[in-house]
Short mmCIF file of C-alpha atoms (C1' of nucleotides) in Angstrom, two decimals:
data_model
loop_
_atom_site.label_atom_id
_atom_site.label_comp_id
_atom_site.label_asym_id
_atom_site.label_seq_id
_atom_site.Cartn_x
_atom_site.Cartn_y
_atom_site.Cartn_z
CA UNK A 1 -26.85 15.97 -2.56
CA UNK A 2 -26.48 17.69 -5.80
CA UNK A 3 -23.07 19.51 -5.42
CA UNK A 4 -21.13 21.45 -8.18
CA UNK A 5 -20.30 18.67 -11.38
CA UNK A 6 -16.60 16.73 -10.45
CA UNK A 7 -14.19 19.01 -12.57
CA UNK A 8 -12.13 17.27 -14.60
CA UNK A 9 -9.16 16.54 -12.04
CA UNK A 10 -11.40 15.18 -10.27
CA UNK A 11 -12.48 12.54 -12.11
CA UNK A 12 -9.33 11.50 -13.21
CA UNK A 13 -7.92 11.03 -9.68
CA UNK A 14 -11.18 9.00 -8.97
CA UNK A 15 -10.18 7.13 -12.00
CA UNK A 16 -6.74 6.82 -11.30
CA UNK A 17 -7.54 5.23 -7.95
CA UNK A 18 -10.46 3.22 -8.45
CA UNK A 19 -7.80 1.78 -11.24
CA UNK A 20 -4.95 1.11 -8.85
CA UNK A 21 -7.55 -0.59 -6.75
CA UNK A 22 -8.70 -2.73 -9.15
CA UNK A 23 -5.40 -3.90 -10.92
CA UNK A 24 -3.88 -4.28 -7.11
CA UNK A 25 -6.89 -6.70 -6.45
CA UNK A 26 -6.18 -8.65 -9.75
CA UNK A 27 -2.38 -9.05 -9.70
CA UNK A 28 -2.52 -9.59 -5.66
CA UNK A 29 -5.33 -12.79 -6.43
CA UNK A 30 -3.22 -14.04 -9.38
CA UNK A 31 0.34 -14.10 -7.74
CA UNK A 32 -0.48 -13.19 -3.85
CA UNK A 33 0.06 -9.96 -2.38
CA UNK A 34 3.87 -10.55 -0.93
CA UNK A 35 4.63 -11.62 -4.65
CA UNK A 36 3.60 -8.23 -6.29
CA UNK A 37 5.81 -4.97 -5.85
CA UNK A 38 4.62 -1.21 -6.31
CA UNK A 39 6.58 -0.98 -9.20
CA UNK A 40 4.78 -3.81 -11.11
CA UNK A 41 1.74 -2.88 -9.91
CA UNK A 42 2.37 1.09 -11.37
CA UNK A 43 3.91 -0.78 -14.04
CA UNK A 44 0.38 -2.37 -14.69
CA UNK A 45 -2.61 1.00 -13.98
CA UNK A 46 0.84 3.22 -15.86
CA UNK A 47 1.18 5.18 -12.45
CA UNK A 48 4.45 5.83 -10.89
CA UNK A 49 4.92 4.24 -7.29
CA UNK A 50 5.09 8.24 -6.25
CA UNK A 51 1.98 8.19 -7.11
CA UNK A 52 0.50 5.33 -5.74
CA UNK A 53 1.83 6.73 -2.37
CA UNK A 54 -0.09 10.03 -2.70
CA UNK A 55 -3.45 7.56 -3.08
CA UNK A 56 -2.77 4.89 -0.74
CA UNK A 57 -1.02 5.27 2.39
CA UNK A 58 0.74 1.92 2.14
CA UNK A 59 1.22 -1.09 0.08
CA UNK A 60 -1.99 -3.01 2.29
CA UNK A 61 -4.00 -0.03 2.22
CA UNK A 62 -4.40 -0.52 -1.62
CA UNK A 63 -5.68 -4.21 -0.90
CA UNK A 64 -7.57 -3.03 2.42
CA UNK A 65 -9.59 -0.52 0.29
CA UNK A 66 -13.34 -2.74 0.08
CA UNK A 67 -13.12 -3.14 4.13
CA UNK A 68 -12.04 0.47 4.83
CA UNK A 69 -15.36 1.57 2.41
CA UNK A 70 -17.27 -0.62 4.85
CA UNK A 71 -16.41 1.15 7.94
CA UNK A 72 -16.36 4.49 6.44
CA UNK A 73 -19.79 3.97 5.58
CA UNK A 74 -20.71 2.34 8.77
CA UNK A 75 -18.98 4.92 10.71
CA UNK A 76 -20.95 7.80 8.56
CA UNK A 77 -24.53 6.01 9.33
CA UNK A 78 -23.70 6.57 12.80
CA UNK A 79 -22.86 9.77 12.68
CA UNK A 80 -26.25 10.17 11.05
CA UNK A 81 -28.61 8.25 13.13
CA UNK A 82 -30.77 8.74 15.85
CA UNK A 83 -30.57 6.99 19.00
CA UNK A 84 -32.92 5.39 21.24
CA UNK A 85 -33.31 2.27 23.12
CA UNK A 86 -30.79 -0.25 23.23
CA UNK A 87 -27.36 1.37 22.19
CA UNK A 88 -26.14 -2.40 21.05
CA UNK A 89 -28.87 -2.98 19.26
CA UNK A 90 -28.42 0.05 17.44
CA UNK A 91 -24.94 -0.54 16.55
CA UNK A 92 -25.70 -3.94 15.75
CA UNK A 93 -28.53 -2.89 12.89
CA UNK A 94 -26.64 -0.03 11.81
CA UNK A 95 -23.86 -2.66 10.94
CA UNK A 96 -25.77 -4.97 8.60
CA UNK A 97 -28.15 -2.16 7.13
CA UNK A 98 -25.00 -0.55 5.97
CA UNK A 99 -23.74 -4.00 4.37
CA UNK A 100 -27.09 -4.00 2.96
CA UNK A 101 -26.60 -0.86 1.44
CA UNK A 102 -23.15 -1.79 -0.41
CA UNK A 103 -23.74 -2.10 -3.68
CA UNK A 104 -22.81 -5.50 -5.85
CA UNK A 105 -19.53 -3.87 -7.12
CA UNK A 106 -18.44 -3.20 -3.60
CA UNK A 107 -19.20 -6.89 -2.71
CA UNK A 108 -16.99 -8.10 -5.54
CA UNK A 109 -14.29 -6.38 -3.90
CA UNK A 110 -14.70 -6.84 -0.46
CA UNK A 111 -14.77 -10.84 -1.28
CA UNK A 112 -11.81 -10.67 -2.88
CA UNK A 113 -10.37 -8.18 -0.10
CA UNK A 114 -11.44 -11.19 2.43
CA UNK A 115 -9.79 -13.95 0.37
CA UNK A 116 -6.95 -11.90 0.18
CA UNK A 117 -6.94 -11.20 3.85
CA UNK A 118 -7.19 -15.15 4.77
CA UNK A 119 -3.85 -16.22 2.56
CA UNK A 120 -1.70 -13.20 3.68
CA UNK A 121 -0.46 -12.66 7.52
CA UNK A 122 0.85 -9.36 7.06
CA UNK A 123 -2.86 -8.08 5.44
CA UNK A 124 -4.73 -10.09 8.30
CA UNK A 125 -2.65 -8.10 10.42
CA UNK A 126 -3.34 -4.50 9.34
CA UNK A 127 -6.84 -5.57 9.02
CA UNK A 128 -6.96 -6.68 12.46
CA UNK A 129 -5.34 -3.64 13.74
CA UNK A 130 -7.66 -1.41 11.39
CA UNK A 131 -10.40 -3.03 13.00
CA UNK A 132 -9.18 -2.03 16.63
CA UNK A 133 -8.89 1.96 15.08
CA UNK A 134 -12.31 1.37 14.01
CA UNK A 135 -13.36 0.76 17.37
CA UNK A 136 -11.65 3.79 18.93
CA UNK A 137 -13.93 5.55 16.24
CA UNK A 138 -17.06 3.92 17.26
CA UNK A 139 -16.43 4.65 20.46
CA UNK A 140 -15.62 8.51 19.44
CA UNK A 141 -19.49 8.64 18.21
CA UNK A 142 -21.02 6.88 20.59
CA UNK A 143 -19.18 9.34 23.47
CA UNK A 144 -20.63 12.04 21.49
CA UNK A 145 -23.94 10.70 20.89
CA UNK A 146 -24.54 9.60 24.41
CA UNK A 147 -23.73 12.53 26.06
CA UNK A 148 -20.32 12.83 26.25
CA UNK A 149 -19.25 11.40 29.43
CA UNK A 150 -16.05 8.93 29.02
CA UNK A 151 -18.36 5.69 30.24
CA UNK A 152 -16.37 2.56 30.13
CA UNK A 153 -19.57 1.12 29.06
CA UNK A 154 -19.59 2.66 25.75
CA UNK A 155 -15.98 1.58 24.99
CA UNK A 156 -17.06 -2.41 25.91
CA UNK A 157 -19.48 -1.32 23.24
CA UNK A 158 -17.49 -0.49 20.95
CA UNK A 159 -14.73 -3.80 21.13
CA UNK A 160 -18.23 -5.98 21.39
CA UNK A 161 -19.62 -4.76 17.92
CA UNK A 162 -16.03 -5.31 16.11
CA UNK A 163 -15.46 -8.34 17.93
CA UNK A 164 -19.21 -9.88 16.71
CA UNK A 165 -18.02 -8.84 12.81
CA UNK A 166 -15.13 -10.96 13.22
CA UNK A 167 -16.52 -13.94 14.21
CA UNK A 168 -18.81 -13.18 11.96
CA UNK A 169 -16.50 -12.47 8.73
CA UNK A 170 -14.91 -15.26 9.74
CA UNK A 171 -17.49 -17.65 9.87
CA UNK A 172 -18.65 -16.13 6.37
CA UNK A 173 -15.23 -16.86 4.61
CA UNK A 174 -15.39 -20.57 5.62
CA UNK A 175 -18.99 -21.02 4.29
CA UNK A 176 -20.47 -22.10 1.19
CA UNK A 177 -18.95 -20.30 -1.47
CA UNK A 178 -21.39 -21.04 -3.85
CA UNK A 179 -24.29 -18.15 -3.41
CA UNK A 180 -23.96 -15.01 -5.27
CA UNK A 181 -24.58 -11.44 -5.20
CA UNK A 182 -27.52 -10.47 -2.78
CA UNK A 183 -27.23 -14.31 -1.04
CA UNK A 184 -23.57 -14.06 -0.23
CA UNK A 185 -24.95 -10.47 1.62
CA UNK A 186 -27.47 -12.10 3.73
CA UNK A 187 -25.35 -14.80 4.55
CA UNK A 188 -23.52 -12.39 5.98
CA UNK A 189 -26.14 -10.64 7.23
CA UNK A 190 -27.68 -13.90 8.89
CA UNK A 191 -23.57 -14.80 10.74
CA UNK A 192 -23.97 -11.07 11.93
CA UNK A 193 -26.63 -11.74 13.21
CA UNK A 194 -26.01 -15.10 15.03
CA UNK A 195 -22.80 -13.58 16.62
CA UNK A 196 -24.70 -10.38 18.15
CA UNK A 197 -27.76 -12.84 19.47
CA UNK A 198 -24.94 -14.73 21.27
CA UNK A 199 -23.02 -12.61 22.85
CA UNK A 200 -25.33 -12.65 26.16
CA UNK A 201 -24.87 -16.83 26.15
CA UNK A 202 -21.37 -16.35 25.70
CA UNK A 203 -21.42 -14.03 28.71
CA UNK A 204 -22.91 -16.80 31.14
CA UNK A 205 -21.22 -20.17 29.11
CA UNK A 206 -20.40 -22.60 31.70
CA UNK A 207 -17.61 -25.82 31.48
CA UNK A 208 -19.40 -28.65 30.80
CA UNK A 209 -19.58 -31.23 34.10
CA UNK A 210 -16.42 -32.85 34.53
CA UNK A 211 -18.43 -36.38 34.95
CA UNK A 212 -20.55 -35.81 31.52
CA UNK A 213 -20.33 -37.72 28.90
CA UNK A 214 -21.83 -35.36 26.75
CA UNK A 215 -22.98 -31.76 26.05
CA UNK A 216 -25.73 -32.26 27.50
CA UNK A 217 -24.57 -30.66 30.94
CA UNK A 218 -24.00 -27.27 28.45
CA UNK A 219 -25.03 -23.82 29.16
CA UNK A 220 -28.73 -23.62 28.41
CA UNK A 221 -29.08 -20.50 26.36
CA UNK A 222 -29.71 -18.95 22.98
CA UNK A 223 -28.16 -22.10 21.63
CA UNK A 224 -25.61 -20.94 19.00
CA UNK A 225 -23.73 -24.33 19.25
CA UNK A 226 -22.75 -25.09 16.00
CA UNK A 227 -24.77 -27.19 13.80
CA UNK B 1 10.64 -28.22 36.68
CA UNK B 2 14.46 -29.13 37.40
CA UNK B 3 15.54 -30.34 33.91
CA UNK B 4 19.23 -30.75 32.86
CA UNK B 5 21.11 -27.68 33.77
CA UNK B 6 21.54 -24.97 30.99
CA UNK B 7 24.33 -25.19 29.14
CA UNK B 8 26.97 -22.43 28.20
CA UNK B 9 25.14 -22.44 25.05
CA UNK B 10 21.99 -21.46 26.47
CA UNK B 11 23.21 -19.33 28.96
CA UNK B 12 24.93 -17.28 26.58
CA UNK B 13 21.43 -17.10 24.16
CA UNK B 14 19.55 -16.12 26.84
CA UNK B 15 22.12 -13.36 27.91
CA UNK B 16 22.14 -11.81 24.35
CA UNK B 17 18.10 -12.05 24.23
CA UNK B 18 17.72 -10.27 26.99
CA UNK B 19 20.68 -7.47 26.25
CA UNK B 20 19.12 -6.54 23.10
CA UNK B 21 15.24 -6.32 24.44
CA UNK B 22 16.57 -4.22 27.50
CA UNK B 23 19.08 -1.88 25.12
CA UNK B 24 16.14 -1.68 22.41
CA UNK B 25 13.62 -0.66 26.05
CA UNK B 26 16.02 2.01 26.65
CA UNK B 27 16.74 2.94 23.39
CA UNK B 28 13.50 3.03 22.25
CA UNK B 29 12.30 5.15 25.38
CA UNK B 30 15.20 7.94 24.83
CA UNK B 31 15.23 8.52 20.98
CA UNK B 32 11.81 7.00 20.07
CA UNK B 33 10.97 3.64 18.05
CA UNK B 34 11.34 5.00 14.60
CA UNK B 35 14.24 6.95 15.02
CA UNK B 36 16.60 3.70 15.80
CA UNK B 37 17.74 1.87 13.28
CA UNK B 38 18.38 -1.65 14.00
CA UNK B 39 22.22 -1.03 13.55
CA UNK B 40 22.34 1.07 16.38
CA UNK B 41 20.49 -0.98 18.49
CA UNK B 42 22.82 -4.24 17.53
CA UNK B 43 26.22 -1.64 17.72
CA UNK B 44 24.65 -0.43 20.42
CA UNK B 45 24.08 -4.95 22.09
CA UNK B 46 27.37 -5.27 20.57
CA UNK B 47 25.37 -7.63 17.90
CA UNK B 48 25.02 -7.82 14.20
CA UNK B 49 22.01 -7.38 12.66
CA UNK B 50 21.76 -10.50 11.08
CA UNK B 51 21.83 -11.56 15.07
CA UNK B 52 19.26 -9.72 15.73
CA UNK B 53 16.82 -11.35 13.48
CA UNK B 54 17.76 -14.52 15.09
CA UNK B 55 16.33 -14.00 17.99
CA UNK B 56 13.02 -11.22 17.22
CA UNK B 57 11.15 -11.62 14.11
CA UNK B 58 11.23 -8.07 13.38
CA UNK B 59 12.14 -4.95 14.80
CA UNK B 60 8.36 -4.34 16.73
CA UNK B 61 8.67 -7.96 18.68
CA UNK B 62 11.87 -6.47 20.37
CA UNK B 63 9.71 -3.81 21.58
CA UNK B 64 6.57 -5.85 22.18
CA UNK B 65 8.68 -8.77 24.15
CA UNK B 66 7.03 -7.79 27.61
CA UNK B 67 3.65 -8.34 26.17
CA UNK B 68 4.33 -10.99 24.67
CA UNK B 69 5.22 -12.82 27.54
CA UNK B 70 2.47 -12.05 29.21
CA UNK B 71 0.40 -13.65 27.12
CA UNK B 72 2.46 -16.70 26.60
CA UNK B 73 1.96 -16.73 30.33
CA UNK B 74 -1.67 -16.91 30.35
CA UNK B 75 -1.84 -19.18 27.66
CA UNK B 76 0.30 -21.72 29.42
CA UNK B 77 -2.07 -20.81 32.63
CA UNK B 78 -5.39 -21.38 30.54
CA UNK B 79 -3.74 -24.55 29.26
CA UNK B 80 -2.91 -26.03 32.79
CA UNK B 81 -6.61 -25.30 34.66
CA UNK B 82 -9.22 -27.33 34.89
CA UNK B 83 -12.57 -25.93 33.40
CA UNK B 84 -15.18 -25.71 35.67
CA UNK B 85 -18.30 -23.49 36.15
CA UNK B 86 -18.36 -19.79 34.11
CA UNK B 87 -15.87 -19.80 31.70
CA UNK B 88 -15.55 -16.19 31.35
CA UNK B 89 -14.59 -16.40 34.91
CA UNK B 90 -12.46 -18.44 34.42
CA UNK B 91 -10.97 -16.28 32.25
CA UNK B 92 -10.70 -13.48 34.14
CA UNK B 93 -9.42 -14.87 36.78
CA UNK B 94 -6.67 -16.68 35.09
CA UNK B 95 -5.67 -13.06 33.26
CA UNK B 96 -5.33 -11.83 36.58
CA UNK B 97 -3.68 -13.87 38.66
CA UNK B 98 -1.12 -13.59 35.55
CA UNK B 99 -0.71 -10.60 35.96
CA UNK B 100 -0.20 -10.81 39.57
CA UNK B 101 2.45 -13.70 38.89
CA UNK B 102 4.58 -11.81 36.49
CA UNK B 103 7.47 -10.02 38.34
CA UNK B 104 8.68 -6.67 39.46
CA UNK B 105 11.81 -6.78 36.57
CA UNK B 106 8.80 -7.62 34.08
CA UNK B 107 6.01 -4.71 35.28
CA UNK B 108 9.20 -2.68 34.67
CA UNK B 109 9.56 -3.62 31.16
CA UNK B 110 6.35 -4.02 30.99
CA UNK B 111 5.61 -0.07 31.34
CA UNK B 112 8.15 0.86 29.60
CA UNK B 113 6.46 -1.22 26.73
CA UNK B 114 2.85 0.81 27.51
CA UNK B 115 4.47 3.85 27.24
CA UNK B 116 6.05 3.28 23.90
CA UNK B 117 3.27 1.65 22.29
CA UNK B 118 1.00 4.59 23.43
CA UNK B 119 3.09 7.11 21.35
CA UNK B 120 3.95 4.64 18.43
CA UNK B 121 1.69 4.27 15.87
CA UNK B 122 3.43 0.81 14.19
CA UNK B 123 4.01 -0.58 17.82
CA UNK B 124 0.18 0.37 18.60
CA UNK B 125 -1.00 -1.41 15.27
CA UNK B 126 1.33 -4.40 15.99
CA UNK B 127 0.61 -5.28 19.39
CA UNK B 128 -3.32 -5.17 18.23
CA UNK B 129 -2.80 -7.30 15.96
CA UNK B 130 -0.60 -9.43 18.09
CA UNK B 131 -3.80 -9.43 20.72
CA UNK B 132 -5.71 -10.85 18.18
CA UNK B 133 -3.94 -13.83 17.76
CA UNK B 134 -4.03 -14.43 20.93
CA UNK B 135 -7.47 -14.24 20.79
CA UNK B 136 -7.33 -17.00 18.47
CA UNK B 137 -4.73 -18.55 20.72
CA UNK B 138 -7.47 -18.73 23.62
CA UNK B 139 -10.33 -20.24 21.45
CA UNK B 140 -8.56 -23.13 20.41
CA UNK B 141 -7.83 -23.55 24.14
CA UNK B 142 -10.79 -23.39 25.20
CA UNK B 143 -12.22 -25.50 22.38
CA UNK B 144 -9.57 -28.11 23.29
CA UNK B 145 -10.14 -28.14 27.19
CA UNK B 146 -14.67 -27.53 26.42
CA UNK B 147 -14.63 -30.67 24.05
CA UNK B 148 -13.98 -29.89 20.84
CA UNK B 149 -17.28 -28.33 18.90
CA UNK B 150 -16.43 -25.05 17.13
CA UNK B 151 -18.86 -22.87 19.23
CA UNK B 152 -19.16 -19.64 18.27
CA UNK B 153 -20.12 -18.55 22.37
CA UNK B 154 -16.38 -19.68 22.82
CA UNK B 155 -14.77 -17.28 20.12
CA UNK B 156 -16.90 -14.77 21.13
CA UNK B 157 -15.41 -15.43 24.83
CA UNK B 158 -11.65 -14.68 23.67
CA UNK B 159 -12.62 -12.07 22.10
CA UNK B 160 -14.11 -10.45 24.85
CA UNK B 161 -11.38 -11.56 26.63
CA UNK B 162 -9.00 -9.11 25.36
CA UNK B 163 -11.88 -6.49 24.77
CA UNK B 164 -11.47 -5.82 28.48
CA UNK B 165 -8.13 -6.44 28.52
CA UNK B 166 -7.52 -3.26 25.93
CA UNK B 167 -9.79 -1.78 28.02
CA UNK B 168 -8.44 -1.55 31.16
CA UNK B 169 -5.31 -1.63 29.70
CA UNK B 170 -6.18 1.84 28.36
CA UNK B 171 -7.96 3.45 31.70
CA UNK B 172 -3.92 1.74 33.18
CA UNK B 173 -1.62 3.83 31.05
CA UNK B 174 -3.75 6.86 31.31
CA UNK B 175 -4.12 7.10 35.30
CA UNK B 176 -1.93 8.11 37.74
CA UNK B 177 1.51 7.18 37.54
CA UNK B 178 2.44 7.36 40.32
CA UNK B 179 2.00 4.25 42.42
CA UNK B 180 4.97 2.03 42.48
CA UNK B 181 5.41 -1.60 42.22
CA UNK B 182 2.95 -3.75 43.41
CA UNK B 183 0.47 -0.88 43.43
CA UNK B 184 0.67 -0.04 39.79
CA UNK B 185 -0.02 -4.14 39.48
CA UNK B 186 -3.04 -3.64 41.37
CA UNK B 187 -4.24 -1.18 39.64
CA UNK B 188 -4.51 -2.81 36.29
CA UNK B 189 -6.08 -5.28 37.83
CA UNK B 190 -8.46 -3.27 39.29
CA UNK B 191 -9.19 -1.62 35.80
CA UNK B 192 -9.54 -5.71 34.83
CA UNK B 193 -12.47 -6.11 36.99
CA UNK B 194 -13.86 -2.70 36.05
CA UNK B 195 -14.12 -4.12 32.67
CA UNK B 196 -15.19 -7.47 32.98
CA UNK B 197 -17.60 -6.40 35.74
CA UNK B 198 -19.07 -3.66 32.96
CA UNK B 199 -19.81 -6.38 30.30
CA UNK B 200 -23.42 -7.54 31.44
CA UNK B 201 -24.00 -3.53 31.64
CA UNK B 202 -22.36 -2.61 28.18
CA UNK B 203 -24.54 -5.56 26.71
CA UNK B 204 -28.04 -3.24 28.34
CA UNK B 205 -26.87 0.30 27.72
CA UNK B 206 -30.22 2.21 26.47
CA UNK B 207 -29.56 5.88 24.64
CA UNK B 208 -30.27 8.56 27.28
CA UNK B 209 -34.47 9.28 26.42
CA UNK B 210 -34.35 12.51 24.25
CA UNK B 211 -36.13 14.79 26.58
CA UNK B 212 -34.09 13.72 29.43
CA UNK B 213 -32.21 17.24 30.69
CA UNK B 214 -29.30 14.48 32.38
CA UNK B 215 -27.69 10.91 32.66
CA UNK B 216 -30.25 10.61 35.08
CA UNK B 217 -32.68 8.23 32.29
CA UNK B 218 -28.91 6.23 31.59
CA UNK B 219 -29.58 2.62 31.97
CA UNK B 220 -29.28 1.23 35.71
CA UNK B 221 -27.18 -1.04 36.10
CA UNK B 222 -23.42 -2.05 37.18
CA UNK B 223 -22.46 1.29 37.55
CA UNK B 224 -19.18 1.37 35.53
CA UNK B 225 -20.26 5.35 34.99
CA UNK B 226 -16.67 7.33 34.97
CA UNK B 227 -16.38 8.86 38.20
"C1'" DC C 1 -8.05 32.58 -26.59
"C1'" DT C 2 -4.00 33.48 -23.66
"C1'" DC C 3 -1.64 33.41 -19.57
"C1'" DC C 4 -0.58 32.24 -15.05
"C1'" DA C 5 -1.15 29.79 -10.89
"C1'" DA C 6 -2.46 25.71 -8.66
"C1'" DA C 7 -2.75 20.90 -8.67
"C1'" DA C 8 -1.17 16.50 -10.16
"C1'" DT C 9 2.41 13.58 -11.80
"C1'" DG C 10 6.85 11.43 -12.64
"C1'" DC C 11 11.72 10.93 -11.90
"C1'" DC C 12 15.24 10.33 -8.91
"C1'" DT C 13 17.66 9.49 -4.73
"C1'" DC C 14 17.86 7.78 -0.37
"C1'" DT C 15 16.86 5.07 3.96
"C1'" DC C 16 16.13 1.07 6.43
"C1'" DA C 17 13.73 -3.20 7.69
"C1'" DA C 18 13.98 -7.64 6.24
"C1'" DT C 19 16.06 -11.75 3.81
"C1'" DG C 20 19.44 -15.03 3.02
"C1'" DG C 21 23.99 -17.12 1.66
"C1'" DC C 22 28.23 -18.39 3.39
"C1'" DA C 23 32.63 -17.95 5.88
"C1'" DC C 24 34.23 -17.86 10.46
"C1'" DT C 25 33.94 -18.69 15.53
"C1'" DT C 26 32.42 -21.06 19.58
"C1'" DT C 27 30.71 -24.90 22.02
"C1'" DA C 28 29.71 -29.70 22.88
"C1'" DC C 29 30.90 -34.27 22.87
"C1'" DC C 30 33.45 -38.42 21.88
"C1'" DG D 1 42.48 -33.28 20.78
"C1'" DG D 2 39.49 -33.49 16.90
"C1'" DT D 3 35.22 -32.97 14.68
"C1'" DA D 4 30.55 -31.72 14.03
"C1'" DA D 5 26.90 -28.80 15.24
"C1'" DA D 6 25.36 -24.45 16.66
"C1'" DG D 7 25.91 -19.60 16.74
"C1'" DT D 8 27.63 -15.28 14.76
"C1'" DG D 9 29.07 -11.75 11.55
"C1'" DC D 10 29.78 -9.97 6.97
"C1'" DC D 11 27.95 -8.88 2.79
"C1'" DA D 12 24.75 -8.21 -0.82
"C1'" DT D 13 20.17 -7.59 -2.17
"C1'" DT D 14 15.24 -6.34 -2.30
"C1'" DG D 15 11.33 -3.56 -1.87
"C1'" DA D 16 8.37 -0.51 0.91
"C1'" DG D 17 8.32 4.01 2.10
"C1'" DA D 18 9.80 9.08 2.20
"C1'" DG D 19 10.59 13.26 0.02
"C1'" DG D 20 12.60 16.91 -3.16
"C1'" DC D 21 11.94 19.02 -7.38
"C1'" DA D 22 11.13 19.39 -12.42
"C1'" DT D 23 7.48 18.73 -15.64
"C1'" DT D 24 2.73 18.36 -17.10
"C1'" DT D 25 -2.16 19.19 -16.73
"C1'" DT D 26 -6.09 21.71 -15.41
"C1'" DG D 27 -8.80 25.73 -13.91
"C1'" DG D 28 -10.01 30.33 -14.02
"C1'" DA D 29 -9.49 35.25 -14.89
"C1'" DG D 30 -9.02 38.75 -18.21
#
DNA sequence: CTCCAAAATGCCTCTCAATGGCACTTTACC
DNA sequence: GGTAAAGTGCCATTGAGAGGCATTTTGGAG
């Protein structure tokens, strides 16, 4: 992909973004994201708030940026692939290949994205609701992948892959924080992959016996009880 | 439930609540959300605006208060049964027979609320957001009523929860309008079971084989297929 | 190199949702 | 009837977001 060279506009804007990104990610984690106001954070990357707006759609779009890289990227590799076989399975490895293929900067930012998103209701909210536009986009590709036919199927599909990365994103924020760089990756990796093997036990999870004293009366299954 | 009889109070609360959530409805549904300011809607309820935020939380809850009671509904459902046998049964059934429950002045309100949220981008982005906390909502009652273990099977349950709920919440607003009453009632929860009947299939779709001229390699199963 | 047009930026004004303090009004209860 | 608590309205303020337009920067042709 070797296109003409960036002219020099170009590179500035990339600049000028990747440094409101950046100083919004700093000032948010120092004073929280309610706490900091365009005009201190233009004050800080010397950009007028005008300017941020012709960037970033909104104040949380700034903060959301790491996430929304994700699913660009995510949403791209799909785009790309072939498929074959099972259509879950395919959305499932196309999801942690492409965190795979985020580089170590990226990660950086996504954590802090994620820390951000679990102190502030408002960002938990537009990532939540990003999410579900996410899924409309999934299911966009999938419709034209598959064949084109509007298949309910393809929609569950869709809501079953996003709803797998949030228990999974979730589970990853509460865990150890104490792996770095490629660990904190596959340990991401390895929740994405426990919530996508248990979706089919979730499916058939029964109430436990109301005259058990234990678990022990649980759904047998691909045992994803917590350990 | 015969507690102490309302008082004037209370009476007169409840009156306002449900003057401003009907004037915003028809407010909303004439002009559009964005175009009414909050003063017109309180000139309009003959209350201030500071009123106002005594009684929504912001200016999107007014809008979204027919949703929201259904799912306060259903938690309070969820919360009363006793847990026996397939929990995503359980589930379903429950959400239904909610929806069945709610009345003919709420599936009124209720529509109007569809219809705005379908041409609204904020209300859209709000009320997913607002489903996923009620996703959250669900776990921890079904976590409290399973006994107790954080198990993943059971987050992935709520979520899938409202997967088919947006689901056949989507196929509802889109299809024929014209059934009336009880009819439009069944029809959502018609689309329901579409979608929690399509689950197990979503969960085995296979990519039509590449040299297949038609759907006709598609993965057997329940047929959710568009017709 | 110069010039001009296009693109990017900053300044400014405005709107409106949201917040909150406090004076005033209404209701409840003794 | 009197008083305290609850409810309401008025007012001021903040900050995100929108947009017009002047100014600055960059690109490209001659």
């Amino acid at each position: 992909m070797t296109g003409p060279a960036p002219s020099l506009r170009d590179r500035k804007k990339q600049r000028t973004r990747v440094l409101l990104h950046e100083t919004a990610l700093r000032l948010f984690l120092q004073r929280g994201f309610d706490a900091v106001t365009l005009d201190e954070l233009g004050e800080a990357a010397e950009v007028s708030r005008r300017t941020f707006f012709r960037y970033f759609a909104a104040k949380d779009a700034v903060a959301l940026a790491a996430e929304t890289e994700l699913w660009d990227a995510y949403l791209h590799r799909l785009a790309d692939r072939e498929w074959r076989g099972s259509v879950l399975a395919a959305l499932r490895d196309s999801l942690t290949d492409t965190v795979r293929a985020m580089g170590d900067e990226w990660l950086r930012r996504f954590l802090a994205t994620r820390g951000l998103i679990a102190r502030t209701p408002a960002l938990r909210a537009a990532s939540d609701a990003a999410g579900i536009r996410t899924q409309d986009r999934i299911a966009d590709v999938l419709d034209t992948a598959l064949g084109g036919e509007r298949d309910l199927r393809v929609r569950l599909l869709a809501e079953l892959t996003l709803a797998a990365w949030r228990c999974a994103a979730r589970e990853w924020v509460r865990g150890d924080k104490r792996p770095a760089g490629r660990a904190k990756v596959d340990g991401l990796v390895r929740h994405l992959d426990d919530a996508f093997d248990a979706l089919p036990a979730a499916l058939g999870l029964t109430a436990p016996a109301r005259d058990a004293a234990g678990p022990a009366a649980a759904s047998a299954g691909a045992a994803s009880r917590r350990r």
